[in-house]
XYZ file of C-alpha atoms in Angstrom:
642
model
C 161.476 -83.147 1.226
C 162.515 -82.409 -2.575
C 159.431 -81.403 -3.684
C 158.736 -79.097 -1.380
C 162.897 -77.306 -1.481
C 162.194 -77.370 -5.309
C 158.947 -76.011 -5.683
C 160.161 -73.509 -3.145
C 163.295 -72.838 -5.353
C 160.419 -72.269 -7.980
C 159.255 -69.439 -5.776
C 162.640 -67.751 -5.609
C 163.436 -67.682 -9.019
C 159.854 -66.261 -9.880
C 160.319 -63.227 -7.560
C 164.162 -63.110 -7.875
C 163.622 -62.703 -12.397
C 160.428 -60.418 -11.288
C 162.805 -58.070 -8.827
C 165.584 -58.311 -11.702
C 162.632 -57.343 -14.924
C 161.484 -54.430 -11.858
C 165.730 -52.654 -11.689
C 166.651 -53.175 -15.119
C 163.472 -50.922 -16.386
C 164.553 -48.554 -13.827
C 168.148 -49.203 -15.298
C 167.046 -48.121 -18.466
C 165.175 -45.015 -17.920
C 167.781 -43.396 -15.482
C 171.319 -45.160 -15.904
C 171.273 -46.594 -12.916
C 174.237 -48.761 -11.262
C 173.085 -52.184 -12.808
C 175.366 -54.227 -9.567
C 171.465 -55.138 -7.782
C 169.792 -55.602 -10.842
C 172.358 -58.268 -11.896
C 172.725 -59.441 -8.685
C 169.185 -60.380 -8.601
C 169.907 -61.592 -12.444
C 172.216 -64.528 -11.032
C 170.027 -65.042 -8.235
C 166.805 -66.269 -10.729
C 169.817 -68.652 -12.096
C 171.008 -70.003 -9.133
C 166.814 -70.577 -7.791
C 166.575 -72.002 -11.830
C 169.633 -74.684 -11.162
C 168.680 -75.607 -7.755
C 165.414 -76.165 -9.224
C 166.916 -78.459 -12.009
C 169.094 -80.351 -9.400
C 166.896 -81.637 -6.783
C 164.616 -83.019 -9.751
C 168.008 -85.401 -11.351
C 168.595 -85.884 -7.581
C 164.487 -86.792 -6.922
C 165.073 -89.079 -10.209
C 168.481 -90.961 -9.894
C 167.186 -91.514 -6.257
C 163.723 -92.850 -7.270
C 161.932 -90.699 -5.327
C 158.796 -91.330 -6.177
C 157.200 -89.240 -3.734
C 157.528 -86.274 -6.508
C 154.208 -86.307 -9.117
C 157.741 -86.336 -12.214
C 159.299 -89.285 -10.604
C 156.719 -91.100 -10.584
C 155.608 -90.981 -13.705
C 158.688 -90.865 -15.940
C 160.895 -92.261 -13.605
C 161.684 -96.332 -13.392
C 164.378 -98.294 -11.023
C 165.302 -100.374 -13.773
C 166.185 -97.602 -16.394
C 169.381 -97.373 -17.379
C 171.563 -94.211 -15.208
C 172.165 -92.633 -18.569
C 167.940 -92.967 -19.326
C 167.830 -91.523 -16.255
C 169.430 -88.537 -16.565
C 167.566 -87.248 -20.001
C 164.107 -87.870 -18.596
C 164.177 -85.418 -16.894
C 163.988 -83.653 -20.470
C 160.966 -86.466 -21.204
C 158.251 -84.811 -20.653
C 156.330 -81.871 -20.564
C 157.173 -80.180 -16.636
C 160.374 -81.212 -16.742
C 161.703 -79.818 -19.648
C 159.528 -76.599 -19.151
C 162.745 -76.604 -15.941
C 165.363 -77.376 -18.135
C 163.948 -74.348 -20.705
C 163.970 -71.989 -17.420
C 167.606 -73.485 -16.474
C 169.695 -72.103 -20.093
C 166.945 -69.295 -20.317
C 168.730 -68.226 -16.736
C 172.464 -68.943 -17.960
C 172.108 -67.658 -20.728
C 170.451 -64.294 -18.780
C 173.121 -64.294 -16.018
C 176.262 -64.181 -19.253
C 174.174 -61.366 -20.600
C 174.174 -59.685 -17.559
C 177.375 -59.568 -16.277
C 178.616 -58.846 -19.939
C 177.175 -54.663 -19.401
C 180.523 -53.850 -20.197
C 180.891 -54.696 -23.740
C 177.625 -52.570 -24.372
C 176.337 -49.392 -24.621
C 174.454 -48.772 -21.353
C 171.197 -47.972 -21.983
C 170.639 -50.617 -24.340
C 171.981 -53.738 -22.408
C 169.599 -52.363 -19.924
C 166.885 -52.596 -21.935
C 167.381 -55.895 -23.349
C 168.134 -57.138 -19.842
C 164.469 -55.361 -18.948
C 163.386 -58.255 -21.964
C 165.073 -61.107 -20.984
C 164.215 -60.771 -17.576
C 160.574 -60.571 -18.881
C 160.736 -63.473 -20.755
C 162.286 -65.745 -17.618
C 159.375 -64.046 -15.264
C 157.169 -66.021 -17.435
C 158.053 -68.562 -17.921
C 159.352 -69.228 -14.342
C 155.264 -68.189 -13.027
C 154.441 -70.775 -15.801
C 156.137 -73.218 -14.470
C 155.476 -72.071 -10.856
C 151.549 -72.353 -11.292
C 150.674 -75.072 -14.615
C 153.559 -77.765 -14.885
C 155.055 -77.743 -11.552
C 156.720 -80.885 -11.452
C 157.314 -81.176 -7.561
C 153.751 -81.957 -6.827
C 153.725 -84.548 -4.336
C 151.869 -88.448 -5.196
C 149.725 -90.101 -2.689
C 149.839 -92.877 -1.929
C 153.967 -93.413 -2.913
C 154.381 -95.886 -6.074
C 156.835 -99.069 -5.009
C 158.263 -97.630 -8.652
C 157.926 -95.777 -12.562
C 156.930 -96.383 -15.420
C 160.211 -94.788 -17.268
C 160.477 -92.401 -19.959
C 158.338 -93.122 -22.909
C 159.668 -95.979 -24.828
C 161.592 -94.034 -27.977
C 163.397 -91.988 -25.611
C 165.295 -94.796 -24.943
C 166.022 -96.069 -27.795
C 169.030 -93.861 -29.010
C 172.470 -91.626 -27.306
C 171.276 -88.911 -29.113
C 168.511 -88.598 -26.184
C 171.205 -86.225 -24.472
C 171.946 -83.953 -26.958
C 169.254 -83.216 -28.712
C 166.764 -81.323 -26.977
C 169.560 -79.287 -24.922
C 170.995 -78.404 -27.991
C 167.714 -77.319 -29.136
C 166.596 -75.055 -26.429
C 169.594 -73.564 -26.239
C 169.098 -72.517 -29.968
C 165.157 -71.268 -29.406
C 166.054 -69.865 -26.298
C 169.323 -68.035 -26.987
C 167.257 -66.524 -30.291
C 165.652 -64.017 -27.244
C 168.846 -62.429 -26.760
C 168.798 -60.818 -30.854
C 165.112 -60.262 -29.805
C 165.991 -58.345 -27.012
C 168.430 -56.476 -28.720
C 165.829 -55.209 -31.520
C 163.497 -53.697 -29.324
C 166.318 -52.603 -26.687
C 167.543 -50.730 -30.037
C 164.073 -49.427 -30.197
C 163.555 -48.153 -26.246
C 167.057 -46.697 -25.739
C 166.750 -43.908 -29.140
C 169.700 -42.742 -29.696
C 171.865 -44.853 -27.774
C 170.333 -48.566 -29.398
C 171.910 -47.652 -32.434
C 174.518 -50.240 -32.152
C 172.098 -53.057 -31.180
C 172.947 -55.883 -34.128
C 176.269 -55.634 -33.494
C 175.890 -56.555 -30.157
C 173.181 -58.800 -31.575
C 175.344 -61.073 -33.841
C 177.629 -62.976 -32.107
C 174.434 -64.290 -29.855
C 172.273 -64.789 -33.036
C 175.196 -67.030 -34.769
C 175.649 -68.494 -31.266
C 171.755 -69.344 -31.571
C 171.729 -70.846 -34.967
C 174.109 -72.982 -34.860
C 173.214 -74.946 -31.732
C 169.303 -74.641 -33.399
C 171.511 -75.813 -36.670
C 173.094 -79.287 -35.072
C 169.598 -80.262 -32.453
C 167.395 -80.278 -36.222
C 170.610 -82.720 -37.268
C 170.309 -84.574 -34.506
C 166.630 -84.681 -34.301
C 166.458 -85.830 -37.851
C 169.276 -88.567 -36.818
C 166.951 -89.474 -33.983
C 163.839 -89.843 -35.803
C 165.859 -91.917 -38.817
C 168.117 -94.389 -35.980
C 164.672 -94.831 -33.861
C 161.435 -94.882 -35.804
C 161.701 -97.204 -38.436
C 160.403 -95.641 -41.204
C 163.558 -95.466 -42.858
C 162.951 -90.980 -43.066
C 164.726 -88.435 -41.236
C 161.740 -85.791 -42.311
C 158.115 -85.820 -42.456
C 156.865 -82.406 -42.426
C 155.731 -83.662 -38.734
C 154.234 -79.978 -37.201
C 157.078 -80.088 -34.442
C 159.825 -80.391 -36.821
C 158.107 -77.751 -38.886
C 158.416 -75.393 -35.369
C 162.395 -75.877 -35.711
C 162.213 -75.655 -38.899
C 160.197 -71.939 -38.995
C 162.881 -69.798 -36.435
C 166.215 -71.447 -38.523
C 164.658 -69.695 -41.392
C 164.119 -66.542 -40.074
C 167.595 -66.546 -37.753
C 168.871 -67.462 -41.392
C 167.863 -64.407 -42.786
C 168.789 -62.200 -40.143
C 172.247 -63.721 -40.052
C 172.347 -62.707 -44.147
C 170.280 -59.553 -44.055
C 172.473 -58.319 -40.898
C 175.337 -58.615 -43.306
C 178.164 -55.223 -44.070
C 175.901 -52.824 -45.417
C 173.270 -53.819 -43.355
C 172.427 -49.653 -42.308
C 169.866 -49.710 -45.571
C 168.582 -52.937 -44.363
C 167.555 -51.477 -40.610
C 164.026 -52.587 -40.550
C 164.496 -55.686 -41.845
C 167.351 -56.958 -39.470
C 164.627 -55.395 -36.657
C 161.847 -57.826 -37.970
C 163.531 -61.019 -38.168
C 164.861 -60.435 -35.505
C 161.629 -60.410 -33.229
C 159.710 -62.730 -36.278
C 162.850 -64.816 -35.189
C 162.005 -65.529 -30.871
C 158.152 -65.216 -31.949
C 158.035 -68.192 -34.055
C 160.324 -69.839 -31.203
C 157.109 -68.759 -28.547
C 154.664 -70.406 -31.624
C 156.969 -73.563 -31.668
C 156.778 -74.013 -27.479
C 152.729 -73.176 -27.625
C 152.239 -75.594 -30.495
C 154.482 -78.063 -28.802
C 153.579 -78.659 -24.970
C 149.463 -77.266 -25.707
C 148.472 -80.745 -27.406
C 146.845 -78.390 -30.173
C 149.309 -80.811 -32.505
C 149.559 -84.697 -33.079
C 153.185 -85.496 -33.368
C 155.334 -88.334 -32.118
C 157.614 -85.252 -30.422
C 155.037 -83.199 -29.412
C 154.337 -83.861 -25.050
C 150.531 -84.471 -23.996
C 147.499 -82.108 -24.206
C 148.027 -79.641 -20.690
C 147.008 -76.474 -19.320
C 150.233 -74.232 -20.175
C 148.238 -73.812 -24.113
C 146.004 -71.059 -22.743
C 149.156 -69.222 -20.666
C 151.461 -69.569 -24.048
C 148.842 -67.810 -25.952
C 147.728 -64.626 -24.563
C 152.167 -64.067 -24.031
C 152.568 -64.765 -27.767
C 149.686 -62.414 -28.047
C 151.515 -59.760 -25.740
C 154.435 -60.889 -26.941
C 153.348 -59.950 -30.547
C 151.633 -56.862 -29.626
C 154.243 -55.244 -27.657
C 157.065 -55.739 -30.559
C 154.256 -54.634 -33.412
C 153.568 -51.681 -31.651
C 158.120 -50.611 -30.809
C 158.766 -50.713 -34.571
C 155.631 -49.024 -35.428
C 156.382 -46.587 -32.987
C 159.916 -46.232 -33.704
C 160.939 -48.399 -35.715
C 163.228 -47.445 -39.250
C 161.259 -48.339 -42.267
C 162.164 -51.446 -44.221
C 162.715 -50.306 -47.319
C 166.446 -48.997 -47.867
C 166.991 -45.391 -48.303
C 168.917 -45.599 -51.550
C 168.642 -47.034 -54.545
C 170.616 -50.441 -54.012
C 172.722 -52.044 -57.711
C 171.642 -55.297 -59.123
C 175.239 -56.138 -58.850
C 175.516 -56.342 -55.337
C 175.702 -57.469 -52.053
C 172.520 -55.446 -50.650
C 169.925 -56.758 -53.391
C 172.086 -60.064 -52.967
C 170.786 -60.916 -49.257
C 167.446 -58.928 -50.020
C 166.280 -61.715 -52.482
C 167.713 -64.328 -50.451
C 165.910 -63.508 -47.458
C 162.775 -62.706 -49.149
C 163.142 -66.193 -50.625
C 162.960 -68.016 -47.023
C 160.340 -65.208 -45.445
C 157.963 -66.924 -48.097
C 159.103 -69.880 -47.475
C 159.011 -69.830 -44.101
C 155.664 -68.072 -43.946
C 154.778 -71.726 -46.966
C 155.842 -73.347 -43.849
C 153.618 -71.583 -41.252
C 150.816 -71.784 -42.846
C 150.831 -75.475 -43.337
C 151.742 -76.077 -39.982
C 148.552 -73.840 -38.287
C 146.060 -74.494 -41.265
C 144.684 -77.830 -39.041
C 143.873 -75.791 -36.223
C 142.593 -73.242 -37.703
C 140.191 -75.387 -40.524
C 139.319 -77.374 -36.496
C 139.162 -73.803 -35.324
C 136.761 -71.968 -38.296
C 134.958 -75.121 -39.573
C 135.205 -78.141 -36.503
C 136.777 -79.817 -38.777
C 141.066 -80.313 -39.484
C 141.627 -80.379 -42.521
C 145.644 -82.592 -42.381
C 148.119 -81.188 -44.595
C 150.357 -83.699 -46.221
C 154.300 -83.911 -47.320
C 152.902 -83.138 -50.922
C 151.842 -79.151 -49.767
C 155.929 -78.599 -48.425
C 156.687 -80.903 -51.821
C 155.466 -78.356 -54.073
C 155.814 -74.536 -52.248
C 158.451 -74.667 -49.969
C 161.051 -77.063 -51.384
C 161.169 -75.604 -54.723
C 161.535 -72.378 -53.320
C 164.643 -74.032 -50.909
C 166.686 -74.510 -54.738
C 166.327 -71.523 -55.375
C 168.086 -70.448 -52.338
C 170.499 -72.798 -53.142
C 171.098 -70.902 -56.473
C 171.536 -67.642 -55.044
C 173.969 -68.687 -52.218
C 176.008 -69.744 -55.096
C 175.481 -66.168 -56.903
C 175.836 -64.108 -54.280
C 180.253 -64.649 -54.149
C 180.563 -63.961 -58.038
C 177.465 -61.410 -57.870
C 180.072 -59.187 -55.480
C 182.751 -58.875 -57.451
C 180.929 -58.948 -60.723
C 182.149 -55.159 -61.412
C 186.084 -56.416 -61.109
C 187.937 -57.992 -63.357
C 186.816 -61.333 -64.163
C 183.994 -60.808 -62.450
C 181.204 -62.189 -64.453
C 183.640 -65.341 -65.551
C 183.831 -66.833 -61.817
C 180.289 -67.789 -62.872
C 181.233 -69.653 -65.787
C 183.132 -72.738 -63.903
C 180.477 -73.678 -61.384
C 177.740 -73.337 -63.985
C 180.062 -75.438 -66.753
C 180.251 -77.789 -63.493
C 176.139 -77.514 -62.284
C 175.069 -78.399 -65.874
C 178.140 -80.908 -66.356
C 176.178 -82.668 -63.644
C 172.826 -82.149 -64.218
C 173.652 -84.211 -67.755
C 175.474 -86.663 -66.561
C 172.797 -87.599 -63.818
C 169.577 -87.358 -66.354
C 170.882 -89.524 -68.925
C 172.230 -91.698 -66.670
C 169.183 -92.327 -63.971
C 166.351 -89.707 -64.790
C 165.582 -89.303 -60.731
C 163.425 -86.351 -61.365
C 162.764 -83.066 -62.170
C 162.403 -81.333 -58.410
C 166.076 -83.841 -58.238
C 167.781 -82.794 -60.540
C 167.282 -79.359 -59.849
C 168.358 -80.257 -56.399
C 171.612 -81.598 -57.382
C 172.978 -79.117 -60.165
C 172.345 -76.050 -57.438
C 174.278 -78.521 -55.405
C 177.238 -78.892 -57.135
C 176.956 -74.850 -58.855
C 177.428 -74.447 -54.904
C 179.968 -76.482 -54.400
C 181.782 -75.078 -57.109
C 181.491 -72.537 -56.172
C 182.891 -72.570 -52.613
C 185.901 -74.218 -53.957
C 186.315 -72.043 -56.217
C 186.763 -69.207 -53.419
C 188.567 -70.772 -50.819
C 191.347 -71.411 -53.534
C 191.241 -68.011 -54.223
C 191.070 -66.383 -50.556
C 193.997 -69.435 -49.835
C 195.796 -68.266 -53.075
C 195.588 -63.970 -51.893
C 196.198 -64.308 -48.219
C 197.071 -67.834 -46.384
C 195.987 -66.883 -43.422
C 192.042 -67.246 -43.903
C 189.407 -65.770 -41.828
C 187.507 -67.462 -39.891
C 185.139 -65.711 -40.672
C 185.074 -66.452 -44.353
C 186.122 -70.043 -43.673
C 182.762 -70.447 -41.258
C 180.489 -69.055 -43.574
C 182.267 -71.311 -46.339
C 181.632 -74.095 -44.759
C 178.533 -73.812 -43.683
C 177.421 -72.653 -47.680
C 179.351 -76.255 -48.542
C 177.043 -78.182 -45.575
C 174.121 -76.905 -46.334
C 174.503 -77.850 -49.975
C 175.453 -81.539 -49.002
C 172.403 -81.629 -46.615
C 170.772 -80.761 -51.025
C 172.311 -83.414 -51.923
C 171.398 -86.110 -49.125
C 167.893 -85.220 -49.147
C 168.152 -85.026 -53.290
C 169.612 -88.285 -52.953
C 167.814 -90.765 -51.417
C 164.186 -89.081 -51.453
C 165.268 -90.143 -55.903
C 166.951 -93.060 -55.519
C 166.121 -94.804 -52.665
C 163.997 -97.778 -52.864
C 162.283 -100.567 -50.781
C 160.410 -103.490 -50.874
C 158.647 -105.280 -47.736
C 157.047 -109.130 -47.298
C 156.782 -111.803 -45.100
C 159.661 -114.055 -44.951
C 160.330 -117.662 -43.453
C 163.848 -118.799 -42.154
C 166.431 -119.107 -45.254
C 164.159 -117.010 -47.031
C 165.958 -114.417 -48.916
C 164.280 -110.247 -49.747
C 165.877 -108.232 -52.420
C 166.147 -104.825 -53.006
C 168.099 -102.322 -55.225
C 171.291 -104.814 -55.444
C 171.108 -105.575 -52.210
C 169.558 -109.045 -49.885
C 169.131 -110.310 -46.583
C 168.638 -113.863 -45.933
C 166.629 -114.847 -42.655
C 168.335 -117.048 -40.117
C 165.839 -117.227 -37.022
C 163.140 -115.536 -35.321
C 164.097 -115.019 -31.297
C 162.251 -113.792 -28.208
C 163.787 -112.718 -25.209
C 163.573 -110.665 -22.300
C 160.392 -110.824 -19.566
C 156.870 -109.162 -17.795
C 158.184 -106.343 -17.846
C 160.421 -105.413 -20.942
C 160.254 -108.184 -24.222
C 161.461 -108.451 -27.222
C 161.681 -110.403 -30.718
C 165.011 -110.019 -32.549
C 165.116 -111.619 -36.527
C 168.718 -112.519 -37.163
C 169.247 -111.692 -40.849
C 173.013 -112.175 -43.402
C 173.701 -109.462 -45.444
C 176.556 -109.111 -47.037
C 179.007 -111.599 -45.036
C 177.803 -110.357 -41.906
C 174.300 -110.270 -39.420
C 170.938 -107.619 -39.126
C 169.335 -107.956 -35.894
C 165.952 -105.910 -36.047
C 163.526 -105.796 -32.974
C 160.539 -105.114 -32.007
C 160.791 -103.960 -28.622
C 157.666 -104.008 -26.168
C 156.960 -101.713 -22.675
C 153.680 -103.464 -21.129
C 154.052 -100.634 -18.397
C 153.127 -98.111 -21.257
C 150.564 -101.090 -23.534
C 153.584 -99.725 -26.316
C 155.369 -101.573 -29.135
C 158.908 -100.090 -30.552
C 160.634 -100.435 -33.815
C 164.224 -100.964 -33.453
C 165.803 -101.524 -37.071
C 169.000 -101.827 -37.787
C 171.454 -100.127 -39.871
C 174.339 -100.434 -41.770
C 175.384 -97.298 -42.697
C 178.536 -95.845 -45.439
C 178.931 -93.170 -47.325
C 176.877 -94.243 -50.329
C 174.135 -95.729 -49.370
C 172.599 -97.077 -46.190
C 170.736 -100.742 -45.861
C 168.151 -100.108 -43.608
C 166.343 -102.785 -42.088
C 162.962 -103.424 -39.707
C 161.625 -105.474 -38.528
C 157.154 -105.713 -38.899
C 156.249 -108.715 -37.439
C 157.158 -112.362 -36.017
C 154.880 -114.720 -36.856
C 154.052 -117.258 -33.544
C 155.639 -120.136 -34.656
C 158.788 -118.355 -34.840
C 160.142 -119.604 -38.289
C 159.065 -116.093 -40.554
C 159.158 -112.251 -39.952
C 157.749 -109.368 -41.952
C 160.706 -107.646 -42.823
C 161.070 -103.448 -44.430
C 164.150 -103.774 -45.946
C 165.076 -99.872 -47.888
C 168.465 -98.820 -49.718
C 168.892 -95.346 -49.141
C 171.500 -93.771 -51.215
C 173.977 -90.836 -49.872
C 172.108 -90.543 -46.161
C 175.459 -90.311 -44.349
C 176.205 -86.770 -46.342
C 172.897 -85.111 -44.860
C 174.834 -85.753 -41.342
C 178.408 -84.477 -42.879
C 176.223 -81.690 -44.363
C 175.083 -80.789 -40.766
C 177.394 -81.000 -38.759
C 179.388 -78.702 -41.263
C 176.918 -76.414 -41.360
C 177.004 -75.672 -37.641
C 180.639 -75.524 -37.473
C 180.331 -72.994 -39.804
C 178.049 -70.733 -38.152
C 180.808 -70.945 -34.451
C 184.155 -70.648 -35.981
C 182.245 -66.760 -37.430
C 181.491 -66.369 -33.587
C 184.761 -65.341 -32.611
C 185.190 -62.250 -35.162
C 181.569 -61.209 -34.732
C 182.127 -60.805 -31.119
C 185.513 -58.846 -32.071
C 183.485 -55.833 -33.810
C 180.437 -55.487 -31.241
C 179.750 -52.255 -30.572
C 181.933 -50.272 -27.276
C 180.017 -48.731 -24.951
C 181.324 -44.977 -25.298
C 180.492 -45.563 -29.262
C 180.066 -42.391 -30.843
C 176.703 -41.422 -32.379
C 176.250 -40.256 -35.869
C 175.022 -36.525 -35.565
C 172.677 -37.603 -38.314
C 170.793 -39.868 -35.919
C 170.412 -36.338 -34.192
C 166.789 -36.702 -35.272
C 163.049 -35.428 -33.607
C 162.026 -38.997 -34.632
C 164.942 -41.569 -33.155
C 165.156 -44.470 -35.530
C 167.042 -47.372 -34.879
C 170.625 -47.446 -37.187
C 173.076 -49.984 -37.783
């Protein structure tokens, strides 16, 4: 019954999303009423919510007649991980994707009064068309409600790796909000091209949505790094995995969009359109990489029939975007000469650098696929490629981020001198660290650039508070985001340059030492039953105990490493049990000392919070429905101006 009801909800969603797309197209062409189109959009949202609720109900009731429950549910799975198992596998994750997408579409549909009519109608057309495709994808290729015969008595539960950390309940939904939220800037960019004179203010309409999506994506990436660090047991947080890169790519282009959309964006109209389109197209590419089985990754789903449909939709989206930008888009080159010492020049440099990093990461991500399709052999691209290409450019981005505020005020009295203190702090940090520890040129450059940014942010905050005690939320958001990114850079550089580890077999009573840290093995204990077994090593450390474990899941024929981490602001002590002796008297243990890792989580949180703080100011600057169109826009060939 649940399977039939769920399938019916997907069918209803596909019908209503198709109807909504047609009605929004009619509203854009004729300017007619949108009440029926809005109702169809809300109906598709209700259908998606109903489908998600039915699948959750089936998981919680252990209805193993539903295929998705039979493959991913289990009677012994805790309730929390039963709920999160909705997005632990391919079909359920697409259903969550649909729910979030339809929620965004319904919210945008009810905000029609805030935007020019034709701009809003065409934006809703794009959003509805994307929703229609994902309904079709879920219904025809990834329906989680198909039945199972005979009905099993129990299921294996979700992937054991997804039952080890509570971040599983937040990380995927946040990532999805970030991914799917970028459809709105994409839709407004295309709507601006389609609407002609009524589309001149698309960027102002899109910016709040871009900020929310960027903040959610930032938080999702940070939580994903935390999950990797705390669960996988390898001691790291970013491996340049293809699926990790798939989340980084739209983040880079969305970051560039948020910067090029700042004051004076009229001269960068072409950049803004391209960046808005590129951000969502990279989301679609990441969806293809994650769900087609094209890449091997601990984060990716298994091979599925979704690949051809997703690839076809990506090709169609790229073609439509390219045709519209080429037909009605503004030139990407500024129409007026931009002074070197100006915000416009600074944000252009920043945008070019971020796009270059994105291009480097994209090449490294898809190169193995291209090499396999062209030569029959998949050539691996390791972390060293990214460390030699993307990382140095990221350090330059940090420097530009610190220089911009002084550049903006360089023509004022004392403007150039404002670089003096940050520059002096950066030199001092580089000199002290270089003399004391010799961490290497890349780490020194990152430390210096981060110090430059943090000193500049502190100076800006002091000047703003002194001049205007009521600090605007938008300015505070920008300062927090910049400070957060600088702290992340310090965490990455510190953990990479100063981290140390050792691994060997020790017997009960013996100690393992590295980097001034010692652990002593107290005992090795085996627990569990035939469904779930565990081996735990108790180790003494600094007056307390650490208990890393190996957990075995026979139903999945896999073992999961459960590390133990003692976190501090200066360093983390990270202990992993690799193997245990058969006699219970010895264990192979990996002990690592990871400095400054906590700054990654603090910096990521500050960055996401900074983006959210800037949202209210962007909402207040929304375009009025009856906004006057500049006379200069009345040209034969319609152009998009912002």
